[in-house]
mmCIF file of C-alpha atoms in Angstrom:
data_model
loop_
_atom_site.group_PDB
_atom_site.id
_atom_site.type_symbol
_atom_site.label_atom_id
_atom_site.label_comp_id
_atom_site.label_asym_id
_atom_site.label_seq_id
_atom_site.Cartn_x
_atom_site.Cartn_y
_atom_site.Cartn_z
ATOM 1 C CA UNK A 6 9.059 32.038 -48.149
ATOM 2 C CA UNK A 7 6.006 34.123 -47.250
ATOM 3 C CA UNK A 8 5.527 35.710 -43.836
ATOM 4 C CA UNK A 9 2.695 33.275 -43.117
ATOM 5 C CA UNK A 10 4.894 30.290 -43.993
ATOM 6 C CA UNK A 11 7.677 31.594 -41.733
ATOM 7 C CA UNK A 12 5.219 31.986 -38.867
ATOM 8 C CA UNK A 13 3.935 28.440 -39.404
ATOM 9 C CA UNK A 14 7.494 27.061 -39.446
ATOM 10 C CA UNK A 15 8.333 28.960 -36.270
ATOM 11 C CA UNK A 16 5.160 27.672 -34.595
ATOM 12 C CA UNK A 17 5.958 24.077 -35.563
ATOM 13 C CA UNK A 18 9.573 24.333 -34.369
ATOM 14 C CA UNK A 19 8.445 25.870 -31.087
ATOM 15 C CA UNK A 20 5.844 23.177 -30.540
ATOM 16 C CA UNK A 21 8.394 20.421 -31.245
ATOM 17 C CA UNK A 22 10.767 21.953 -28.696
ATOM 18 C CA UNK A 23 8.045 22.102 -26.051
ATOM 19 C CA UNK A 24 6.853 18.575 -26.875
ATOM 20 C CA UNK A 25 10.351 17.164 -26.423
ATOM 21 C CA UNK A 26 10.908 19.124 -23.205
ATOM 22 C CA UNK A 27 7.628 17.916 -21.707
ATOM 23 C CA UNK A 28 8.268 14.373 -22.947
ATOM 24 C CA UNK A 29 11.608 14.274 -21.154
ATOM 25 C CA UNK A 30 9.720 14.706 -17.869
ATOM 26 C CA UNK A 31 7.229 11.866 -18.306
ATOM 27 C CA UNK A 32 9.546 8.940 -17.445
ATOM 28 C CA UNK A 33 12.217 9.979 -14.886
ATOM 29 C CA UNK A 34 9.612 9.907 -12.091
ATOM 30 C CA UNK A 35 9.110 6.210 -12.922
ATOM 31 C CA UNK A 36 12.630 5.143 -13.858
ATOM 32 C CA UNK A 37 14.575 7.072 -11.201
ATOM 33 C CA UNK A 38 13.088 5.092 -8.301
ATOM 34 C CA UNK A 39 14.023 1.538 -9.328
ATOM 35 C CA UNK A 40 17.837 1.906 -9.008
ATOM 36 C CA UNK A 41 17.375 3.398 -5.523
ATOM 37 C CA UNK A 42 15.034 0.740 -4.117
ATOM 38 C CA UNK A 43 17.747 -1.015 -2.099
ATOM 39 C CA UNK A 44 18.660 2.270 -0.401
ATOM 40 C CA UNK A 45 15.002 3.201 0.087
ATOM 41 C CA UNK A 46 14.244 -0.157 1.725
ATOM 42 C CA UNK A 47 17.313 -0.006 3.955
ATOM 43 C CA UNK A 48 16.510 3.543 5.080
ATOM 44 C CA UNK A 49 12.748 3.205 5.568
ATOM 45 C CA UNK A 50 12.398 -0.433 6.607
ATOM 46 C CA UNK A 51 9.662 -1.029 4.039
ATOM 47 C CA UNK A 52 8.731 -4.664 3.502
ATOM 48 C CA UNK A 53 9.169 -6.268 0.056
ATOM 49 C CA UNK A 54 5.378 -6.134 -0.339
ATOM 50 C CA UNK A 55 5.365 -2.379 0.376
ATOM 51 C CA UNK A 56 8.238 -1.867 -2.071
ATOM 52 C CA UNK A 57 6.246 -3.769 -4.674
ATOM 53 C CA UNK A 58 3.250 -1.523 -4.033
ATOM 54 C CA UNK A 59 5.460 1.552 -4.369
ATOM 55 C CA UNK A 60 6.678 0.463 -7.810
ATOM 56 C CA UNK A 61 3.221 -0.605 -9.031
ATOM 57 C CA UNK A 62 1.437 2.539 -7.782
ATOM 58 C CA UNK A 63 2.611 4.974 -10.493
ATOM 59 C CA UNK A 64 1.805 2.535 -13.313
ATOM 60 C CA UNK A 65 -1.714 2.071 -11.929
ATOM 61 C CA UNK A 66 -2.074 5.839 -11.669
ATOM 62 C CA UNK A 67 -1.163 6.178 -15.349
ATOM 63 C CA UNK A 68 -4.205 4.088 -16.162
ATOM 64 C CA UNK A 69 -6.574 5.478 -13.548
ATOM 65 C CA UNK A 70 -5.971 9.177 -14.254
ATOM 66 C CA UNK A 71 -5.456 9.102 -18.040
ATOM 67 C CA UNK A 72 -9.240 9.121 -18.757
ATOM 68 C CA UNK A 73 -9.544 12.381 -16.780
ATOM 69 C CA UNK A 74 -7.436 14.236 -19.351
ATOM 70 C CA UNK A 75 -10.172 14.693 -22.025
ATOM 71 C CA UNK A 76 -12.649 15.792 -19.321
ATOM 72 C CA UNK A 77 -10.212 18.371 -17.922
ATOM 73 C CA UNK A 78 -9.175 19.546 -21.390
ATOM 74 C CA UNK A 79 -12.810 20.170 -22.337
ATOM 75 C CA UNK A 80 -13.286 22.445 -19.311
ATOM 76 C CA UNK A 81 -9.931 24.174 -18.947
ATOM 77 C CA UNK A 82 -8.408 23.714 -22.402
ATOM 78 C CA UNK A 83 -5.617 21.262 -23.250
ATOM 79 C CA UNK A 84 -2.893 23.884 -22.812
ATOM 80 C CA UNK A 85 -3.944 24.812 -19.266
ATOM 81 C CA UNK A 86 -4.553 21.178 -18.358
ATOM 82 C CA UNK A 87 -1.034 20.231 -19.409
ATOM 83 C CA UNK A 88 0.345 23.108 -17.318
ATOM 84 C CA UNK A 89 -1.691 21.826 -14.356
ATOM 85 C CA UNK A 90 -0.282 18.318 -14.875
ATOM 86 C CA UNK A 91 3.276 19.656 -14.846
ATOM 87 C CA UNK A 92 2.532 21.532 -11.615
ATOM 88 C CA UNK A 93 1.191 18.352 -10.003
ATOM 89 C CA UNK A 94 4.274 16.469 -11.229
ATOM 90 C CA UNK A 95 6.570 19.003 -9.539
ATOM 91 C CA UNK A 96 4.600 18.696 -6.289
ATOM 92 C CA UNK A 97 4.762 14.901 -6.419
ATOM 93 C CA UNK A 98 8.498 14.842 -7.087
ATOM 94 C CA UNK A 99 9.156 17.156 -4.164
ATOM 95 C CA UNK A 100 6.822 15.368 -1.752
ATOM 96 C CA UNK A 101 8.316 11.922 -2.260
ATOM 97 C CA UNK A 102 11.715 13.219 -1.186
ATOM 98 C CA UNK A 103 10.485 14.485 2.192
ATOM 99 C CA UNK A 104 11.354 12.414 5.278
ATOM 100 C CA UNK A 105 7.773 11.397 6.174
ATOM 101 C CA UNK A 106 7.076 7.912 4.814
ATOM 102 C CA UNK A 107 3.406 8.503 3.790
ATOM 103 C CA UNK A 108 4.587 11.426 1.645
ATOM 104 C CA UNK A 109 6.777 9.016 -0.341
ATOM 105 C CA UNK A 110 3.628 7.164 -1.400
ATOM 106 C CA UNK A 111 1.565 10.345 -1.848
ATOM 107 C CA UNK A 112 4.267 11.956 -3.975
ATOM 108 C CA UNK A 113 4.545 8.811 -6.088
ATOM 109 C CA UNK A 114 0.759 8.791 -6.564
ATOM 110 C CA UNK A 115 0.716 12.451 -7.621
ATOM 111 C CA UNK A 116 3.604 11.931 -10.055
ATOM 112 C CA UNK A 117 1.843 8.959 -11.644
ATOM 113 C CA UNK A 118 -1.421 10.919 -11.916
ATOM 114 C CA UNK A 119 0.340 13.887 -13.546
ATOM 115 C CA UNK A 120 2.132 11.677 -16.058
ATOM 116 C CA UNK A 121 -1.115 9.893 -16.906
ATOM 117 C CA UNK A 122 -2.859 13.202 -17.661
ATOM 118 C CA UNK A 123 0.035 14.825 -19.555
ATOM 119 C CA UNK A 124 0.804 11.716 -21.587
ATOM 120 C CA UNK A 125 -2.822 11.494 -22.690
ATOM 121 C CA UNK A 126 -3.003 15.135 -23.771
ATOM 122 C CA UNK A 127 0.095 15.223 -25.957
ATOM 123 C CA UNK A 128 -1.151 12.928 -28.789
ATOM 124 C CA UNK A 129 -4.232 15.140 -29.175
ATOM 125 C CA UNK A 130 -2.096 18.284 -29.242
ATOM 126 C CA UNK A 131 0.172 16.680 -31.859
ATOM 127 C CA UNK A 132 -2.894 15.835 -33.955
ATOM 128 C CA UNK A 133 -4.081 19.449 -33.691
ATOM 129 C CA UNK A 134 -0.767 21.163 -34.379
ATOM 130 C CA UNK A 135 0.672 18.766 -36.989
ATOM 131 C CA UNK A 136 -2.199 16.800 -38.518
ATOM 132 C CA UNK A 137 -0.280 15.799 -41.646
ATOM 133 C CA UNK A 138 2.785 14.431 -39.863
ATOM 134 C CA UNK A 139 1.303 13.390 -36.538
ATOM 135 C CA UNK A 140 2.702 9.847 -36.742
ATOM 136 C CA UNK A 141 6.267 11.031 -37.362
ATOM 137 C CA UNK A 142 6.078 13.665 -34.657
ATOM 138 C CA UNK A 143 4.770 11.059 -32.237
ATOM 139 C CA UNK A 144 8.017 9.213 -32.933
ATOM 140 C CA UNK A 145 9.986 12.292 -31.877
ATOM 141 C CA UNK A 146 7.885 12.543 -28.705
ATOM 142 C CA UNK A 147 8.408 8.842 -27.968
ATOM 143 C CA UNK A 148 12.158 9.278 -28.392
ATOM 144 C CA UNK A 149 12.009 12.043 -25.768
ATOM 145 C CA UNK A 150 10.128 9.679 -23.441
ATOM 146 C CA UNK A 151 12.755 6.963 -23.893
ATOM 147 C CA UNK A 152 15.597 9.435 -23.348
ATOM 148 C CA UNK A 153 13.934 10.709 -20.176
ATOM 149 C CA UNK A 154 13.555 7.138 -18.931
ATOM 150 C CA UNK A 155 17.206 6.379 -19.672
ATOM 151 C CA UNK A 156 18.356 9.549 -17.889
ATOM 152 C CA UNK A 157 16.220 8.719 -14.857
ATOM 153 C CA UNK A 158 17.621 5.211 -14.599
ATOM 154 C CA UNK A 159 21.217 6.155 -15.321
ATOM 155 C CA UNK A 160 21.571 9.287 -13.195
ATOM 156 C CA UNK A 161 19.703 8.256 -10.041
ATOM 157 C CA UNK A 162 22.677 6.673 -8.266
ATOM 158 C CA UNK A 163 25.202 9.373 -9.290
ATOM 159 C CA UNK A 164 22.762 12.075 -8.183
ATOM 160 C CA UNK A 165 22.204 10.319 -4.849
ATOM 161 C CA UNK A 166 25.978 10.143 -4.287
ATOM 162 C CA UNK A 167 26.490 13.748 -5.377
ATOM 163 C CA UNK A 168 23.580 15.274 -3.449
ATOM 164 C CA UNK A 169 23.938 13.229 -0.286
ATOM 165 C CA UNK A 170 21.055 10.769 -0.360
ATOM 166 C CA UNK A 171 18.300 9.094 -2.327
ATOM 167 C CA UNK A 172 15.690 11.627 -1.208
ATOM 168 C CA UNK A 173 17.546 14.519 -2.840
ATOM 169 C CA UNK A 174 18.085 12.414 -5.943
ATOM 170 C CA UNK A 175 14.327 11.872 -6.287
ATOM 171 C CA UNK A 176 13.550 15.538 -5.594
ATOM 172 C CA UNK A 177 16.121 16.827 -8.096
ATOM 173 C CA UNK A 178 13.962 15.800 -11.070
ATOM 174 C CA UNK A 179 11.528 18.501 -10.000
ATOM 175 C CA UNK A 180 13.965 21.058 -11.450
ATOM 176 C CA UNK A 181 13.600 19.600 -14.947
ATOM 177 C CA UNK A 182 9.810 19.585 -14.533
ATOM 178 C CA UNK A 183 9.909 23.215 -13.356
ATOM 179 C CA UNK A 184 11.888 24.161 -16.461
ATOM 180 C CA UNK A 185 9.269 22.474 -18.642
ATOM 181 C CA UNK A 186 6.426 24.228 -16.811
ATOM 182 C CA UNK A 187 8.000 27.683 -17.180
ATOM 183 C CA UNK A 188 8.703 27.064 -20.880
ATOM 184 C CA UNK A 189 5.184 25.760 -21.481
ATOM 185 C CA UNK A 190 3.500 28.689 -19.715
ATOM 186 C CA UNK A 191 5.677 31.153 -21.616
ATOM 187 C CA UNK A 192 5.658 29.614 -25.087
ATOM 188 C CA UNK A 193 2.725 27.196 -25.274
ATOM 189 C CA UNK A 194 0.779 27.193 -28.538
ATOM 190 C CA UNK A 195 -2.734 28.563 -28.553
ATOM 191 C CA UNK A 196 -5.227 27.226 -31.070
ATOM 192 C CA UNK A 197 -6.754 29.954 -33.240
ATOM 193 C CA UNK A 198 -10.407 30.505 -32.441
ATOM 194 C CA UNK A 199 -11.399 28.817 -35.687
ATOM 195 C CA UNK A 200 -9.602 25.660 -34.617
ATOM 196 C CA UNK A 201 -11.226 25.359 -31.215
ATOM 197 C CA UNK A 202 -13.080 22.068 -31.176
ATOM 198 C CA UNK A 203 -16.778 22.546 -31.695
ATOM 199 C CA UNK A 204 -17.585 19.141 -33.171
ATOM 200 C CA UNK A 205 -20.200 17.019 -31.512
ATOM 201 C CA UNK A 206 -20.585 13.268 -31.458
ATOM 202 C CA UNK A 207 -18.039 10.677 -30.479
ATOM 203 C CA UNK A 208 -18.834 10.395 -26.774
ATOM 204 C CA UNK A 209 -16.888 7.991 -24.589
ATOM 205 C CA UNK A 210 -19.915 5.690 -24.534
ATOM 206 C CA UNK A 211 -19.906 5.591 -28.349
ATOM 207 C CA UNK A 212 -16.159 5.042 -28.349
ATOM 208 C CA UNK A 213 -16.543 2.023 -26.083
ATOM 209 C CA UNK A 214 -18.879 0.536 -28.686
ATOM 210 C CA UNK A 215 -16.221 0.648 -31.426
ATOM 211 C CA UNK A 216 -14.105 -2.532 -31.794
ATOM 212 C CA UNK A 217 -11.263 -0.469 -33.258
ATOM 213 C CA UNK A 218 -10.950 1.504 -30.020
ATOM 214 C CA UNK A 219 -10.666 -1.724 -27.997
ATOM 215 C CA UNK A 220 -8.104 -3.113 -30.416
ATOM 216 C CA UNK A 221 -5.878 -0.054 -30.001
ATOM 217 C CA UNK A 222 -6.321 -0.166 -26.211
ATOM 218 C CA UNK A 223 -5.410 -3.850 -25.827
ATOM 219 C CA UNK A 224 -2.424 -3.449 -28.119
ATOM 220 C CA UNK A 225 -1.279 -0.520 -26.001
ATOM 221 C CA UNK A 226 -1.818 -2.525 -22.803
ATOM 222 C CA UNK A 227 -0.089 -5.711 -23.922
ATOM 223 C CA UNK A 228 3.006 -4.050 -25.333
ATOM 224 C CA UNK A 229 3.194 -1.717 -22.311
ATOM 225 C CA UNK A 230 2.929 -4.740 -20.029
ATOM 226 C CA UNK A 231 6.051 -6.157 -21.650
ATOM 227 C CA UNK A 232 7.798 -2.809 -21.229
ATOM 228 C CA UNK A 233 7.071 -2.612 -17.495
ATOM 229 C CA UNK A 234 7.943 -6.273 -16.985
ATOM 230 C CA UNK A 235 11.321 -5.649 -18.593
ATOM 231 C CA UNK A 236 11.801 -2.408 -16.686
ATOM 232 C CA UNK A 237 10.914 -3.926 -13.318
ATOM 233 C CA UNK A 238 12.170 -7.501 -13.575
ATOM 234 C CA UNK A 239 14.750 -7.924 -16.357
ATOM 235 C CA UNK A 240 17.789 -7.359 -14.081
ATOM 236 C CA UNK A 241 16.380 -9.894 -11.611
ATOM 237 C CA UNK A 242 15.769 -12.441 -14.364
ATOM 238 C CA UNK A 243 19.250 -11.894 -15.776
ATOM 239 C CA UNK A 244 20.807 -12.383 -12.356
ATOM 240 C CA UNK A 245 18.857 -15.621 -12.024
ATOM 241 C CA UNK A 246 20.637 -16.724 -15.215
ATOM 242 C CA UNK A 247 24.008 -16.073 -13.577
ATOM 243 C CA UNK A 248 24.865 -12.525 -14.654
ATOM 244 C CA UNK A 249 26.290 -10.191 -12.040
ATOM 245 C CA UNK A 250 24.265 -7.305 -10.642
ATOM 246 C CA UNK A 251 26.462 -4.782 -12.436
ATOM 247 C CA UNK A 252 26.315 -6.568 -15.798
ATOM 248 C CA UNK A 253 22.546 -7.013 -15.550
ATOM 249 C CA UNK A 254 22.234 -3.276 -14.899
ATOM 250 C CA UNK A 255 24.393 -2.381 -17.889
ATOM 251 C CA UNK A 256 22.399 -4.685 -20.126
ATOM 252 C CA UNK A 257 19.171 -3.061 -18.960
ATOM 253 C CA UNK A 258 20.546 0.435 -19.534
ATOM 254 C CA UNK A 259 21.850 -0.451 -22.991
ATOM 255 C CA UNK A 260 18.475 -1.858 -23.990
ATOM 256 C CA UNK A 261 16.764 1.394 -22.952
ATOM 257 C CA UNK A 262 19.256 3.483 -24.929
ATOM 258 C CA UNK A 263 18.716 1.388 -28.072
ATOM 259 C CA UNK A 264 15.014 2.238 -27.828
ATOM 260 C CA UNK A 265 15.849 5.796 -28.925
ATOM 261 C CA UNK A 266 16.699 4.546 -32.426
ATOM 262 C CA UNK A 267 13.513 2.617 -33.105
ATOM 263 C CA UNK A 268 11.252 5.099 -31.290
ATOM 264 C CA UNK A 269 12.166 7.662 -33.942
ATOM 265 C CA UNK A 270 12.559 5.280 -36.878
ATOM 266 C CA UNK A 271 9.518 2.999 -36.541
ATOM 267 C CA UNK A 272 6.904 5.566 -37.714
ATOM 268 C CA UNK A 273 9.028 6.251 -40.820
ATOM 269 C CA UNK A 274 9.233 2.514 -41.457
ATOM 270 C CA UNK A 275 5.457 2.206 -41.088
ATOM 271 C CA UNK A 276 4.959 4.716 -43.924
ATOM 272 C CA UNK A 277 6.541 2.279 -46.388
ATOM 273 C CA UNK A 278 3.390 0.142 -46.232
ATOM 274 C CA UNK A 279 -0.282 0.975 -46.723
ATOM 275 C CA UNK A 280 -0.936 0.259 -43.031
ATOM 276 C CA UNK A 281 1.017 -0.352 -39.830
ATOM 277 C CA UNK A 282 0.698 -4.139 -39.561
ATOM 278 C CA UNK A 283 4.079 -5.077 -41.099
ATOM 279 C CA UNK A 284 5.965 -2.584 -38.915
ATOM 280 C CA UNK A 285 4.123 -3.701 -35.776
ATOM 281 C CA UNK A 286 4.820 -7.373 -36.437
ATOM 282 C CA UNK A 287 8.485 -6.586 -37.118
ATOM 283 C CA UNK A 288 9.040 -4.768 -33.822
ATOM 284 C CA UNK A 289 7.055 -7.338 -31.827
ATOM 285 C CA UNK A 290 9.154 -10.052 -33.460
ATOM 286 C CA UNK A 291 12.267 -8.213 -32.265
ATOM 287 C CA UNK A 292 10.874 -8.219 -28.706
ATOM 288 C CA UNK A 293 10.202 -11.968 -28.873
ATOM 289 C CA UNK A 294 13.661 -12.709 -30.271
ATOM 290 C CA UNK A 295 15.352 -10.438 -27.722
ATOM 291 C CA UNK A 296 13.559 -12.035 -24.767
ATOM 292 C CA UNK A 297 14.344 -15.548 -25.977
ATOM 293 C CA UNK A 298 18.029 -14.765 -26.532
ATOM 294 C CA UNK A 299 18.381 -13.162 -23.095
ATOM 295 C CA UNK A 300 16.484 -15.793 -21.133
ATOM 296 C CA UNK A 301 17.247 -19.003 -23.061
ATOM 297 C CA UNK A 302 20.264 -18.651 -25.362
ATOM 298 C CA UNK A 303 23.922 -18.817 -24.383
ATOM 299 C CA UNK A 304 25.960 -15.979 -22.931
ATOM 300 C CA UNK A 305 27.464 -15.119 -26.324
ATOM 301 C CA UNK A 306 23.997 -14.061 -27.531
ATOM 302 C CA UNK A 307 23.295 -11.641 -24.676
ATOM 303 C CA UNK A 308 24.194 -8.417 -26.529
ATOM 304 C CA UNK A 309 22.276 -9.259 -29.719
ATOM 305 C CA UNK A 310 19.375 -9.978 -27.362
ATOM 306 C CA UNK A 311 19.803 -6.594 -25.685
ATOM 307 C CA UNK A 312 19.798 -4.790 -29.043
ATOM 308 C CA UNK A 313 16.788 -6.672 -30.437
ATOM 309 C CA UNK A 314 14.790 -6.137 -27.259
ATOM 310 C CA UNK A 315 15.550 -2.408 -27.261
ATOM 311 C CA UNK A 316 14.700 -2.001 -30.941
ATOM 312 C CA UNK A 317 11.451 -3.895 -30.476
ATOM 313 C CA UNK A 318 10.280 -2.064 -27.382
ATOM 314 C CA UNK A 319 11.111 1.428 -28.593
ATOM 315 C CA UNK A 320 9.386 0.739 -31.894
ATOM 316 C CA UNK A 321 6.306 -0.932 -30.435
ATOM 317 C CA UNK A 322 5.599 1.914 -28.004
ATOM 318 C CA UNK A 323 6.156 4.545 -30.692
ATOM 319 C CA UNK A 324 3.808 2.780 -33.103
ATOM 320 C CA UNK A 325 1.173 2.161 -30.416
ATOM 321 C CA UNK A 326 1.099 5.892 -29.653
ATOM 322 C CA UNK A 327 1.066 6.700 -33.369
ATOM 323 C CA UNK A 328 -2.052 4.572 -33.814
ATOM 324 C CA UNK A 329 -3.932 6.927 -31.492
ATOM 325 C CA UNK A 330 -3.524 9.775 -33.980
ATOM 326 C CA UNK A 331 -3.701 7.618 -37.116
ATOM 327 C CA UNK A 332 -6.937 5.897 -36.107
ATOM 328 C CA UNK A 333 -8.818 9.167 -35.458
ATOM 329 C CA UNK A 334 -10.070 11.866 -37.813
ATOM 330 C CA UNK A 335 -9.530 14.924 -35.583
ATOM 331 C CA UNK A 336 -7.796 16.075 -32.410
ATOM 332 C CA UNK A 337 -10.972 15.795 -30.320
ATOM 333 C CA UNK A 338 -11.372 12.097 -31.115
ATOM 334 C CA UNK A 339 -7.612 11.622 -30.695
ATOM 335 C CA UNK A 340 -7.905 12.984 -27.167
ATOM 336 C CA UNK A 341 -10.769 10.641 -26.324
ATOM 337 C CA UNK A 342 -9.059 7.592 -27.828
ATOM 338 C CA UNK A 343 -5.850 8.562 -26.043
ATOM 339 C CA UNK A 344 -7.711 8.612 -22.719
ATOM 340 C CA UNK A 345 -9.232 5.198 -23.374
ATOM 341 C CA UNK A 346 -6.156 3.545 -24.877
ATOM 342 C CA UNK A 347 -3.716 4.819 -22.270
ATOM 343 C CA UNK A 348 -6.138 4.610 -19.354
ATOM 344 C CA UNK A 349 -7.258 1.063 -20.012
ATOM 345 C CA UNK A 350 -3.918 0.085 -21.504
ATOM 346 C CA UNK A 351 -1.793 1.114 -18.546
ATOM 347 C CA UNK A 352 -4.241 -0.474 -16.116
ATOM 348 C CA UNK A 353 -3.770 -3.742 -18.007
ATOM 349 C CA UNK A 354 -0.008 -3.149 -18.154
ATOM 350 C CA UNK A 355 0.225 -2.915 -14.371
ATOM 351 C CA UNK A 356 -0.912 -6.532 -14.122
ATOM 352 C CA UNK A 357 2.167 -7.772 -16.020
ATOM 353 C CA UNK A 358 4.864 -6.968 -13.437
ATOM 354 C CA UNK A 359 2.545 -8.231 -10.691
ATOM 355 C CA UNK A 360 2.101 -11.549 -12.520
ATOM 356 C CA UNK A 361 5.862 -11.959 -12.951
ATOM 357 C CA UNK A 362 6.329 -11.297 -9.235
ATOM 358 C CA UNK A 363 3.841 -14.062 -8.426
ATOM 359 C CA UNK A 364 5.628 -16.457 -10.803
ATOM 360 C CA UNK A 365 8.958 -15.686 -9.164
ATOM 361 C CA UNK A 366 7.403 -16.251 -5.749
ATOM 362 C CA UNK A 367 6.234 -19.658 -6.998
ATOM 363 C CA UNK A 368 9.810 -20.333 -8.182
ATOM 364 C CA UNK A 369 8.850 -21.331 -11.724
ATOM 365 C CA UNK A 370 11.632 -22.240 -14.131
ATOM 366 C CA UNK A 371 13.101 -19.875 -16.686
ATOM 367 C CA UNK A 372 11.493 -21.846 -19.532
ATOM 368 C CA UNK A 373 8.039 -21.285 -18.033
ATOM 369 C CA UNK A 374 8.780 -17.592 -17.488
ATOM 370 C CA UNK A 375 9.948 -17.218 -21.088
ATOM 371 C CA UNK A 376 6.812 -18.958 -22.323
ATOM 372 C CA UNK A 377 4.595 -16.550 -20.384
ATOM 373 C CA UNK A 378 6.408 -13.515 -21.784
ATOM 374 C CA UNK A 379 6.235 -14.829 -25.335
ATOM 375 C CA UNK A 380 2.507 -15.468 -24.849
ATOM 376 C CA UNK A 381 2.052 -11.766 -24.077
ATOM 377 C CA UNK A 382 3.959 -10.945 -27.258
ATOM 378 C CA UNK A 383 1.589 -13.240 -29.161
ATOM 379 C CA UNK A 384 -1.447 -11.420 -27.727
ATOM 380 C CA UNK A 385 0.062 -8.076 -28.767
ATOM 381 C CA UNK A 386 0.725 -9.416 -32.268
ATOM 382 C CA UNK A 387 -2.871 -10.619 -32.609
ATOM 383 C CA UNK A 388 -4.271 -7.198 -31.749
ATOM 384 C CA UNK A 389 -1.607 -5.512 -33.912
ATOM 385 C CA UNK A 390 -3.103 -7.309 -36.908
ATOM 386 C CA UNK A 391 -6.456 -5.704 -36.060
ATOM 387 C CA UNK A 392 -5.428 -2.252 -34.827
ATOM 388 C CA UNK A 393 -2.808 -1.846 -37.552
ATOM 389 C CA UNK A 394 -5.322 -1.883 -40.403
ATOM 390 C CA UNK A 395 -5.825 1.355 -42.347
ATOM 391 C CA UNK A 396 -9.062 2.416 -40.650
ATOM 392 C CA UNK A 397 -10.063 5.360 -38.497
ATOM 393 C CA UNK A 398 -12.769 6.656 -36.201
ATOM 394 C CA UNK A 399 -14.828 9.580 -37.500
ATOM 395 C CA UNK A 400 -18.156 11.322 -36.925
ATOM 396 C CA UNK A 401 -20.675 11.028 -39.760
ATOM 397 C CA UNK A 402 -23.102 13.699 -40.990
ATOM 398 C CA UNK A 403 -25.672 12.661 -38.335
ATOM 399 C CA UNK A 404 -23.140 13.093 -35.531
ATOM 400 C CA UNK A 405 -22.649 9.361 -34.956
ATOM 401 C CA UNK A 406 -19.246 7.817 -34.315
ATOM 402 C CA UNK A 407 -18.310 5.395 -37.114
ATOM 403 C CA UNK A 408 -15.282 3.438 -38.277
ATOM 404 C CA UNK A 409 -14.313 4.168 -41.877
#
């Protein structure tokens, strides 16, 4: 192996390490709060409406702040912008553990904003550093996201018991974010001068005029909506079916852990076909089957439902992120599409948990609830057939954005 090849291998390995470390930090801020909500409400006296706002706020921030990432990256560079996002995440995690109630909401807002910016930057950095294997590496990054989410959900209560309260449990995740920030500042990759983006064309206005960009965005939004519905409401729905609080929690946790398998495996599966449509339909079919088994079938089918739901959701999110890099010709366009797809997508996704809350308030039956969830799956499948085609956004010789 030549010296140049060894340096490239070392650079790739280092980038993968940093990507996984950063990815681990982009879900605990969201998943660590839900298990503690009963304690938070008892301690603060927040109304159910205020608790609902607290859980919806970070998801909205993912959508609102994601489009800022390309703008910030253009001015400060993607490496420095990601470092800034990690710094804001640390501040948010620390603030929401302080005893003043407004700081709980402010810290949650800052954490959501930081995750929205960092999560938008990483697909573009993957496209720049590993253009030939960007889809597979996105699977590794998605696996890190799922693992971080599982750790946040599973360790929140033990940390609260160990550290003496829910506030310290929420603040403790700032240590992991600090570790990621120090590692990123010390080891972050720097693009050689020749790789610095100088291409023109492909403005956000042009991107909004491309149907392919909208197809990727709505797919991202619809499948993310299902993810946040499951994350926020699945235990409640399972308890309504007669499962105990503890069993519903275990089923939720098991489903999240299963996501690790398909998050890594789905991009490999997608390479077996000329485009991503078969893989997308397969994982969305798993989501539909898992939801139906959990909400309609008998108790004996609950664990197959848990496994199918986890496989479907891990795979659908991994593939949706992979489409951002597969549907663009260069890292600059990947960054812009990432801002649009995640910004608009997460804004749409925030409406899903809100809609389920309204349906529960109206006391609809489980059959109606299942029908609504399966309708969202159908919408995602329809846009998967469009976004999954082997096409990509590129800039032609005249500097115009086109779909090839």
